[in-house]
């Protein structure tokens, strides 16, 4: 399926409104809204824009598309960023935190089990997100699926620990099988310096990790900020 691309000057507002609308439709249909929050800097203002909205938060089940291997109170933590910009104001029904404070393999194994325990929708084999948010790095990485790292080749598991040589540390990350099982995958990119890498990912054939995000039965959407 071809990606849907929204280029917008009101990136934060439009992305937040898209997420709000998706949540209302999914809660209506499924009784819950399963969203994976992305990390880094881009999503923070989007979460801040979402926080005051009336989104039936008690029906939200929050996961994280990746996490640094740090404690939840670390300035590096994606969970902490989401907590400070969204979660502490909205009190979602469930927050499934990737435990970055644990040994990476232990944290990944635990999360794998947690996700499996939430498989509950008819015909669901692998946990199906209603919406996975992703960012994009200059090197074409997404989540913590960095070029040349082992996690790119994971075909079975949903979550793995992934050693990232460029940082000389491990990360916890969703795998492509989990990402590509989602009903919607949304890239959030709000930096015109990333336009060249966005174009490469959209073109395909450059061997960049983000090119492998191809939801099997879901929608692929790009929100791109315009200066
Ligand atoms: C992380 C993210 C990572 C991020 C991109 C873009 O843990 O950092 O998951 O994949 O989304 O690196 O980051 P920015 O939004 O900060 O540019």
PDB file of C-alpha atoms and ligand atoms in Angstrom:
ATOM      1  CA  UNK A   1       0.000   0.000   0.000  1.00  0.00           C
ATOM      2  CA  UNK A   2       1.376   3.443  -0.904  1.00  0.00           C
ATOM      3  CA  UNK A   3       2.076   5.705   2.064  1.00  0.00           C
ATOM      4  CA  UNK A   4      -0.201   8.666   2.745  1.00  0.00           C
ATOM      5  CA  UNK A   5       1.891  11.827   3.086  1.00  0.00           C
ATOM      6  CA  UNK A   6       0.763  14.944   4.941  1.00  0.00           C
ATOM      7  CA  UNK A   7       3.038  17.946   4.500  1.00  0.00           C
ATOM      8  CA  UNK A   8       1.827  20.580   6.879  1.00  0.00           C
ATOM      9  CA  UNK A   9       2.846  23.887   8.455  1.00  0.00           C
ATOM     10  CA  UNK A  10       0.738  22.936  11.482  1.00  0.00           C
ATOM     11  CA  UNK A  11       2.630  19.685  12.071  1.00  0.00           C
ATOM     12  CA  UNK A  12       2.031  19.462  15.828  1.00  0.00           C
ATOM     13  CA  UNK A  13      -1.667  20.303  15.645  1.00  0.00           C
ATOM     14  CA  UNK A  14      -2.365  18.062  12.667  1.00  0.00           C
ATOM     15  CA  UNK A  15      -0.467  15.076  14.056  1.00  0.00           C
ATOM     16  CA  UNK A  16      -2.219  15.406  17.435  1.00  0.00           C
ATOM     17  CA  UNK A  17      -5.625  15.705  15.773  1.00  0.00           C
ATOM     18  CA  UNK A  18      -4.925  12.613  13.664  1.00  0.00           C
ATOM     19  CA  UNK A  19      -4.036  10.609  16.778  1.00  0.00           C
ATOM     20  CA  UNK A  20      -7.085  11.944  18.662  1.00  0.00           C
ATOM     21  CA  UNK A  21      -9.421  10.997  15.802  1.00  0.00           C
ATOM     22  CA  UNK A  22      -7.878   7.530  15.481  1.00  0.00           C
ATOM     23  CA  UNK A  23      -8.277   6.938  19.202  1.00  0.00           C
ATOM     24  CA  UNK A  24     -11.974   7.843  19.152  1.00  0.00           C
ATOM     25  CA  UNK A  25     -12.678   5.622  16.139  1.00  0.00           C
ATOM     26  CA  UNK A  26     -10.797   2.670  17.642  1.00  0.00           C
ATOM     27  CA  UNK A  27     -12.330   2.960  21.092  1.00  0.00           C
ATOM     28  CA  UNK A  28     -15.718   2.998  19.375  1.00  0.00           C
ATOM     29  CA  UNK A  29     -14.782  -0.138  17.387  1.00  0.00           C
ATOM     30  CA  UNK A  30     -12.588  -2.111  19.792  1.00  0.00           C
ATOM     31  CA  UNK A  31     -13.250  -0.582  23.184  1.00  0.00           C
ATOM     32  CA  UNK A  32      -9.589   0.343  23.483  1.00  0.00           C
ATOM     33  CA  UNK A  33      -6.834   2.248  21.693  1.00  0.00           C
ATOM     34  CA  UNK A  34      -3.481   0.541  21.443  1.00  0.00           C
ATOM     35  CA  UNK A  35      -0.805   3.120  20.663  1.00  0.00           C
ATOM     36  CA  UNK A  36       2.994   2.843  20.668  1.00  0.00           C
ATOM     37  CA  UNK A  37       4.680   6.136  21.521  1.00  0.00           C
ATOM     38  CA  UNK A  38       7.925   7.039  19.791  1.00  0.00           C
ATOM     39  CA  UNK A  39      10.879   8.657  21.473  1.00  0.00           C
ATOM     40  CA  UNK A  40      13.407  11.353  20.644  1.00  0.00           C
ATOM     41  CA  UNK A  41      12.552  15.047  20.470  1.00  0.00           C
ATOM     42  CA  UNK A  42      10.025  15.313  17.643  1.00  0.00           C
ATOM     43  CA  UNK A  43       6.978  13.808  19.350  1.00  0.00           C
ATOM     44  CA  UNK A  44       7.180  15.866  22.576  1.00  0.00           C
ATOM     45  CA  UNK A  45       5.135  18.858  21.321  1.00  0.00           C
ATOM     46  CA  UNK A  46       2.637  16.479  19.714  1.00  0.00           C
ATOM     47  CA  UNK A  47       2.128  14.762  23.083  1.00  0.00           C
ATOM     48  CA  UNK A  48       1.820  18.178  24.757  1.00  0.00           C
ATOM     49  CA  UNK A  49      -0.850  19.147  22.216  1.00  0.00           C
ATOM     50  CA  UNK A  50      -2.719  15.904  22.882  1.00  0.00           C
ATOM     51  CA  UNK A  51      -2.628  16.136  26.682  1.00  0.00           C
ATOM     52  CA  UNK A  52      -5.481  18.648  27.235  1.00  0.00           C
ATOM     53  CA  UNK A  53      -7.826  16.914  24.778  1.00  0.00           C
ATOM     54  CA  UNK A  54     -10.751  14.735  25.809  1.00  0.00           C
ATOM     55  CA  UNK A  55      -9.670  11.359  24.391  1.00  0.00           C
ATOM     56  CA  UNK A  56     -11.242   8.832  26.805  1.00  0.00           C
ATOM     57  CA  UNK A  57      -7.752   8.166  28.158  1.00  0.00           C
ATOM     58  CA  UNK A  58      -8.837   5.313  30.371  1.00  0.00           C
ATOM     59  CA  UNK A  59      -9.261   3.257  27.190  1.00  0.00           C
ATOM     60  CA  UNK A  60      -5.704   3.905  25.980  1.00  0.00           C
ATOM     61  CA  UNK A  61      -3.102   1.128  26.199  1.00  0.00           C
ATOM     62  CA  UNK A  62       0.322   2.718  25.851  1.00  0.00           C
ATOM     63  CA  UNK A  63       3.429   0.905  24.634  1.00  0.00           C
ATOM     64  CA  UNK A  64       6.767   2.328  23.481  1.00  0.00           C
ATOM     65  CA  UNK A  65       8.338   1.600  20.095  1.00  0.00           C
ATOM     66  CA  UNK A  66      11.753   1.714  21.694  1.00  0.00           C
ATOM     67  CA  UNK A  67      13.603   2.675  24.850  1.00  0.00           C
ATOM     68  CA  UNK A  68      17.087   3.481  25.932  1.00  0.00           C
ATOM     69  CA  UNK A  69      18.668   1.155  28.509  1.00  0.00           C
ATOM     70  CA  UNK A  70      18.417   3.697  31.297  1.00  0.00           C
ATOM     71  CA  UNK A  71      16.211   4.120  34.386  1.00  0.00           C
ATOM     72  CA  UNK A  72      12.800   5.745  33.893  1.00  0.00           C
ATOM     73  CA  UNK A  73      13.930   8.959  35.593  1.00  0.00           C
ATOM     74  CA  UNK A  74      16.909   9.402  33.272  1.00  0.00           C
ATOM     75  CA  UNK A  75      16.855  12.465  30.977  1.00  0.00           C
ATOM     76  CA  UNK A  76      17.559   9.933  28.171  1.00  0.00           C
ATOM     77  CA  UNK A  77      14.416   7.919  28.877  1.00  0.00           C
ATOM     78  CA  UNK A  78      11.680   7.944  26.219  1.00  0.00           C
ATOM     79  CA  UNK A  79       9.248   6.960  28.964  1.00  0.00           C
ATOM     80  CA  UNK A  80      10.230  10.027  30.995  1.00  0.00           C
ATOM     81  CA  UNK A  81       9.701  12.300  27.992  1.00  0.00           C
ATOM     82  CA  UNK A  82       6.231  10.820  27.446  1.00  0.00           C
ATOM     83  CA  UNK A  83       5.434  11.009  31.167  1.00  0.00           C
ATOM     84  CA  UNK A  84       6.336  14.699  31.380  1.00  0.00           C
ATOM     85  CA  UNK A  85       4.529  15.700  28.161  1.00  0.00           C
ATOM     86  CA  UNK A  86       1.462  13.435  28.201  1.00  0.00           C
ATOM     87  CA  UNK A  87       1.092  10.562  30.634  1.00  0.00           C
ATOM     88  CA  UNK A  88       1.134  12.529  33.877  1.00  0.00           C
ATOM     89  CA  UNK A  89      -1.731  14.722  32.619  1.00  0.00           C
ATOM     90  CA  UNK A  90      -3.956  12.037  31.104  1.00  0.00           C
ATOM     91  CA  UNK A  91      -3.662   8.941  33.288  1.00  0.00           C
ATOM     92  CA  UNK A  92      -4.111   6.354  30.477  1.00  0.00           C
ATOM     93  CA  UNK A  93      -5.746   2.999  31.238  1.00  0.00           C
ATOM     94  CA  UNK A  94      -2.548   0.987  30.820  1.00  0.00           C
ATOM     95  CA  UNK A  95       1.081   2.030  30.464  1.00  0.00           C
ATOM     96  CA  UNK A  96       3.310  -0.854  29.414  1.00  0.00           C
ATOM     97  CA  UNK A  97       6.755   0.571  30.118  1.00  0.00           C
ATOM     98  CA  UNK A  98       9.898  -0.949  28.639  1.00  0.00           C
ATOM     99  CA  UNK A  99      12.047  -1.421  31.725  1.00  0.00           C
ATOM    100  CA  UNK A 100      15.260   0.217  30.617  1.00  0.00           C
ATOM    101  CA  UNK A 101      16.725  -0.180  34.088  1.00  0.00           C
ATOM    102  CA  UNK A 102      16.894  -3.963  33.725  1.00  0.00           C
ATOM    103  CA  UNK A 103      19.499  -5.984  31.861  1.00  0.00           C
ATOM    104  CA  UNK A 104      18.535  -5.499  28.185  1.00  0.00           C
ATOM    105  CA  UNK A 105      17.819  -9.158  27.450  1.00  0.00           C
ATOM    106  CA  UNK A 106      15.729  -9.476  30.626  1.00  0.00           C
ATOM    107  CA  UNK A 107      13.731  -6.346  29.782  1.00  0.00           C
ATOM    108  CA  UNK A 108      13.103  -7.534  26.221  1.00  0.00           C
ATOM    109  CA  UNK A 109      12.005 -10.999  27.350  1.00  0.00           C
ATOM    110  CA  UNK A 110       9.662  -9.520  29.957  1.00  0.00           C
ATOM    111  CA  UNK A 111       8.090  -7.179  27.414  1.00  0.00           C
ATOM    112  CA  UNK A 112       7.670  -9.988  24.938  1.00  0.00           C
ATOM    113  CA  UNK A 113       5.634 -11.852  27.557  1.00  0.00           C
ATOM    114  CA  UNK A 114       3.619  -8.773  28.503  1.00  0.00           C
ATOM    115  CA  UNK A 115       2.653  -8.057  24.894  1.00  0.00           C
ATOM    116  CA  UNK A 116       1.671 -11.684  24.358  1.00  0.00           C
ATOM    117  CA  UNK A 117      -0.559 -11.520  27.452  1.00  0.00           C
ATOM    118  CA  UNK A 118      -2.481  -8.641  25.846  1.00  0.00           C
ATOM    119  CA  UNK A 119      -3.246 -10.602  22.666  1.00  0.00           C
ATOM    120  CA  UNK A 120      -7.016 -10.752  22.919  1.00  0.00           C
ATOM    121  CA  UNK A 121      -8.703  -9.605  19.724  1.00  0.00           C
ATOM    122  CA  UNK A 122     -10.370 -12.204  17.443  1.00  0.00           C
ATOM    123  CA  UNK A 123      -7.805 -13.990  15.238  1.00  0.00           C
ATOM    124  CA  UNK A 124      -4.913 -12.037  16.724  1.00  0.00           C
ATOM    125  CA  UNK A 125      -1.651 -14.005  16.874  1.00  0.00           C
ATOM    126  CA  UNK A 126       0.830 -11.184  17.413  1.00  0.00           C
ATOM    127  CA  UNK A 127      -0.172  -8.076  19.371  1.00  0.00           C
ATOM    128  CA  UNK A 128      -1.752  -5.684  16.883  1.00  0.00           C
ATOM    129  CA  UNK A 129      -1.265  -1.984  17.567  1.00  0.00           C
ATOM    130  CA  UNK A 130      -3.944   0.412  16.384  1.00  0.00           C
ATOM    131  CA  UNK A 131      -1.212   2.976  15.843  1.00  0.00           C
ATOM    132  CA  UNK A 132       2.585   2.864  16.036  1.00  0.00           C
ATOM    133  CA  UNK A 133       4.363   6.214  16.101  1.00  0.00           C
ATOM    134  CA  UNK A 134       7.888   6.288  14.685  1.00  0.00           C
ATOM    135  CA  UNK A 135      10.606   8.859  14.200  1.00  0.00           C
ATOM    136  CA  UNK A 136      13.338   8.870  11.574  1.00  0.00           C
ATOM    137  CA  UNK A 137      17.044   9.366  12.108  1.00  0.00           C
ATOM    138  CA  UNK A 138      19.462  10.970   9.629  1.00  0.00           C
ATOM    139  CA  UNK A 139      20.921   7.502   9.037  1.00  0.00           C
ATOM    140  CA  UNK A 140      17.520   6.093   8.164  1.00  0.00           C
ATOM    141  CA  UNK A 141      16.998   4.345  11.503  1.00  0.00           C
ATOM    142  CA  UNK A 142      13.605   4.151  13.116  1.00  0.00           C
ATOM    143  CA  UNK A 143      12.722   3.065  16.641  1.00  0.00           C
ATOM    144  CA  UNK A 144      16.106   1.615  17.641  1.00  0.00           C
ATOM    145  CA  UNK A 145      16.499  -0.288  14.389  1.00  0.00           C
ATOM    146  CA  UNK A 146      19.837   1.163  13.340  1.00  0.00           C
ATOM    147  CA  UNK A 147      21.717   0.335  10.124  1.00  0.00           C
ATOM    148  CA  UNK A 148      23.816  -2.802  10.370  1.00  0.00           C
ATOM    149  CA  UNK A 149      22.400  -3.963  13.708  1.00  0.00           C
ATOM    150  CA  UNK A 150      21.162  -7.444  14.531  1.00  0.00           C
ATOM    151  CA  UNK A 151      17.571  -6.417  15.303  1.00  0.00           C
ATOM    152  CA  UNK A 152      16.978  -5.624  11.612  1.00  0.00           C
ATOM    153  CA  UNK A 153      16.954  -9.353  10.885  1.00  0.00           C
ATOM    154  CA  UNK A 154      14.590 -10.435  13.690  1.00  0.00           C
ATOM    155  CA  UNK A 155      11.703 -12.329  12.111  1.00  0.00           C
ATOM    156  CA  UNK A 156       9.854 -13.807  15.096  1.00  0.00           C
ATOM    157  CA  UNK A 157      10.071 -11.743  18.254  1.00  0.00           C
ATOM    158  CA  UNK A 158       8.159  -8.529  18.877  1.00  0.00           C
ATOM    159  CA  UNK A 159      10.763  -6.838  21.047  1.00  0.00           C
ATOM    160  CA  UNK A 160      14.515  -7.325  21.296  1.00  0.00           C
ATOM    161  CA  UNK A 161      17.541  -5.761  22.865  1.00  0.00           C
ATOM    162  CA  UNK A 162      19.794  -4.408  20.164  1.00  0.00           C
ATOM    163  CA  UNK A 163      23.452  -3.459  20.540  1.00  0.00           C
ATOM    164  CA  UNK A 164      24.099  -0.199  18.687  1.00  0.00           C
ATOM    165  CA  UNK A 165      27.840   0.232  17.964  1.00  0.00           C
ATOM    166  CA  UNK A 166      27.520   3.947  17.162  1.00  0.00           C
ATOM    167  CA  UNK A 167      26.444   4.537  20.755  1.00  0.00           C
ATOM    168  CA  UNK A 168      28.370   1.594  22.202  1.00  0.00           C
ATOM    169  CA  UNK A 169      25.239   0.615  24.103  1.00  0.00           C
ATOM    170  CA  UNK A 170      22.152  -1.542  23.796  1.00  0.00           C
ATOM    171  CA  UNK A 171      18.647  -0.297  23.131  1.00  0.00           C
ATOM    172  CA  UNK A 172      15.240  -1.970  23.478  1.00  0.00           C
ATOM    173  CA  UNK A 173      13.242  -1.894  20.278  1.00  0.00           C
ATOM    174  CA  UNK A 174      10.172  -3.133  18.487  1.00  0.00           C
ATOM    175  CA  UNK A 175      11.009  -5.391  15.567  1.00  0.00           C
ATOM    176  CA  UNK A 176       9.704  -5.108  12.012  1.00  0.00           C
ATOM    177  CA  UNK A 177       7.284  -8.038  12.509  1.00  0.00           C
ATOM    178  CA  UNK A 178       5.601  -6.154  15.349  1.00  0.00           C
ATOM    179  CA  UNK A 179       5.664  -2.753  13.627  1.00  0.00           C
ATOM    180  CA  UNK A 180       4.347  -4.221  10.374  1.00  0.00           C
ATOM    181  CA  UNK A 181       1.468  -5.929  12.194  1.00  0.00           C
ATOM    182  CA  UNK A 182      -0.006  -2.555  13.171  1.00  0.00           C
ATOM    183  CA  UNK A 183      -3.236  -1.158  11.732  1.00  0.00           C
ATOM    184  CA  UNK A 184      -1.527   2.191  11.258  1.00  0.00           C
ATOM    185  CA  UNK A 185       2.126   3.221  11.322  1.00  0.00           C
ATOM    186  CA  UNK A 186       2.798   6.954  11.452  1.00  0.00           C
ATOM    187  CA  UNK A 187       6.192   8.561  10.872  1.00  0.00           C
ATOM    188  CA  UNK A 188       6.560  11.953  12.543  1.00  0.00           C
ATOM    189  CA  UNK A 189       9.312  14.085  10.967  1.00  0.00           C
ATOM    190  CA  UNK A 190       9.489  17.806  11.641  1.00  0.00           C
ATOM    191  CA  UNK A 191      12.961  18.787  10.461  1.00  0.00           C
ATOM    192  CA  UNK A 192      13.572  19.998   6.892  1.00  0.00           C
ATOM    193  CA  UNK A 193      17.207  18.822   7.173  1.00  0.00           C
ATOM    194  CA  UNK A 194      15.790  15.301   7.120  1.00  0.00           C
ATOM    195  CA  UNK A 195      14.099  15.786   3.739  1.00  0.00           C
ATOM    196  CA  UNK A 196      16.888  13.933   1.855  1.00  0.00           C
ATOM    197  CA  UNK A 197      16.600  10.855   4.068  1.00  0.00           C
ATOM    198  CA  UNK A 198      12.792  11.029   3.911  1.00  0.00           C
ATOM    199  CA  UNK A 199      12.988  11.014   0.125  1.00  0.00           C
ATOM    200  CA  UNK A 200      15.353   8.041   0.158  1.00  0.00           C
ATOM    201  CA  UNK A 201      13.035   6.065   2.419  1.00  0.00           C
ATOM    202  CA  UNK A 202      10.021   6.905   0.259  1.00  0.00           C
ATOM    203  CA  UNK A 203      11.927   5.938  -2.888  1.00  0.00           C
ATOM    204  CA  UNK A 204      13.167   2.666  -1.428  1.00  0.00           C
ATOM    205  CA  UNK A 205      16.157   0.683  -2.645  1.00  0.00           C
ATOM    206  CA  UNK A 206      18.678   2.481  -0.437  1.00  0.00           C
ATOM    207  CA  UNK A 207      18.908  -0.239   2.186  1.00  0.00           C
ATOM    208  CA  UNK A 208      17.783   2.051   5.004  1.00  0.00           C
ATOM    209  CA  UNK A 209      16.059   0.443   7.998  1.00  0.00           C
ATOM    210  CA  UNK A 210      12.975   2.685   7.778  1.00  0.00           C
ATOM    211  CA  UNK A 211      12.337   1.366   4.254  1.00  0.00           C
ATOM    212  CA  UNK A 212      11.363  -1.963   5.827  1.00  0.00           C
ATOM    213  CA  UNK A 213       8.363  -0.407   7.568  1.00  0.00           C
ATOM    214  CA  UNK A 214       5.576  -1.822   5.391  1.00  0.00           C
ATOM    215  CA  UNK A 215       2.433  -2.618   7.385  1.00  0.00           C
ATOM    216  CA  UNK A 216       1.077  -5.942   6.090  1.00  0.00           C
ATOM    217  CA  UNK A 217      -2.586  -5.041   6.532  1.00  0.00           C
ATOM    218  CA  UNK A 218      -2.295  -1.505   7.778  1.00  0.00           C
ATOM    219  CA  UNK A 219      -1.847   2.073   6.680  1.00  0.00           C
ATOM    220  CA  UNK A 220       1.514   3.825   6.397  1.00  0.00           C
ATOM    221  CA  UNK A 221       1.289   7.554   7.043  1.00  0.00           C
ATOM    222  CA  UNK A 222       3.912  10.340   7.067  1.00  0.00           C
ATOM    223  CA  UNK A 223       3.418  13.623   8.859  1.00  0.00           C
ATOM    224  CA  UNK A 224       6.107  15.985   7.543  1.00  0.00           C
ATOM    225  CA  UNK A 225       6.478  19.456   8.971  1.00  0.00           C
ATOM    226  CA  UNK A 226       6.749  22.327   6.469  1.00  0.00           C
ATOM    227  CA  UNK A 227       8.825  25.383   7.424  1.00  0.00           C
TER     228      UNK A 227
HETATM  229  C1  LIG B   1      14.834   7.386  20.022  1.00  0.00           C
HETATM  230  C2  LIG B   1      13.837   7.224  18.920  1.00  0.00           C
HETATM  231  C3  LIG B   1      14.509   7.418  17.596  1.00  0.00           C
HETATM  232  C4  LIG B   1      14.040   8.776  17.130  1.00  0.00           C
HETATM  233  C5  LIG B   1      14.808   9.262  15.937  1.00  0.00           C
HETATM  234  C6  LIG B   1      14.417  10.706  15.623  1.00  0.00           C
HETATM  235  O1  LIG B   1      14.775   6.637  21.016  1.00  0.00           O
HETATM  236  O2  LIG B   1      15.608   8.336  19.904  1.00  0.00           O
HETATM  237  O3  LIG B   1      13.075   6.200  18.959  1.00  0.00           O
HETATM  238  O4  LIG B   1      14.204   6.457  16.632  1.00  0.00           O
HETATM  239  O5  LIG B   1      12.648   8.684  16.803  1.00  0.00           O
HETATM  240  O6  LIG B   1      16.190   9.197  16.260  1.00  0.00           O
HETATM  241  O7  LIG B   1      14.727  11.478  16.760  1.00  0.00           O
HETATM  242  P1  LIG B   1      14.322  13.042  16.834  1.00  0.00           P
HETATM  243  O8  LIG B   1      12.833  13.094  16.829  1.00  0.00           O
HETATM  244  O9  LIG B   1      14.923  13.480  18.143  1.00  0.00           O
HETATM  245  O10 LIG B   1      14.935  13.681  15.631  1.00  0.00           O
END
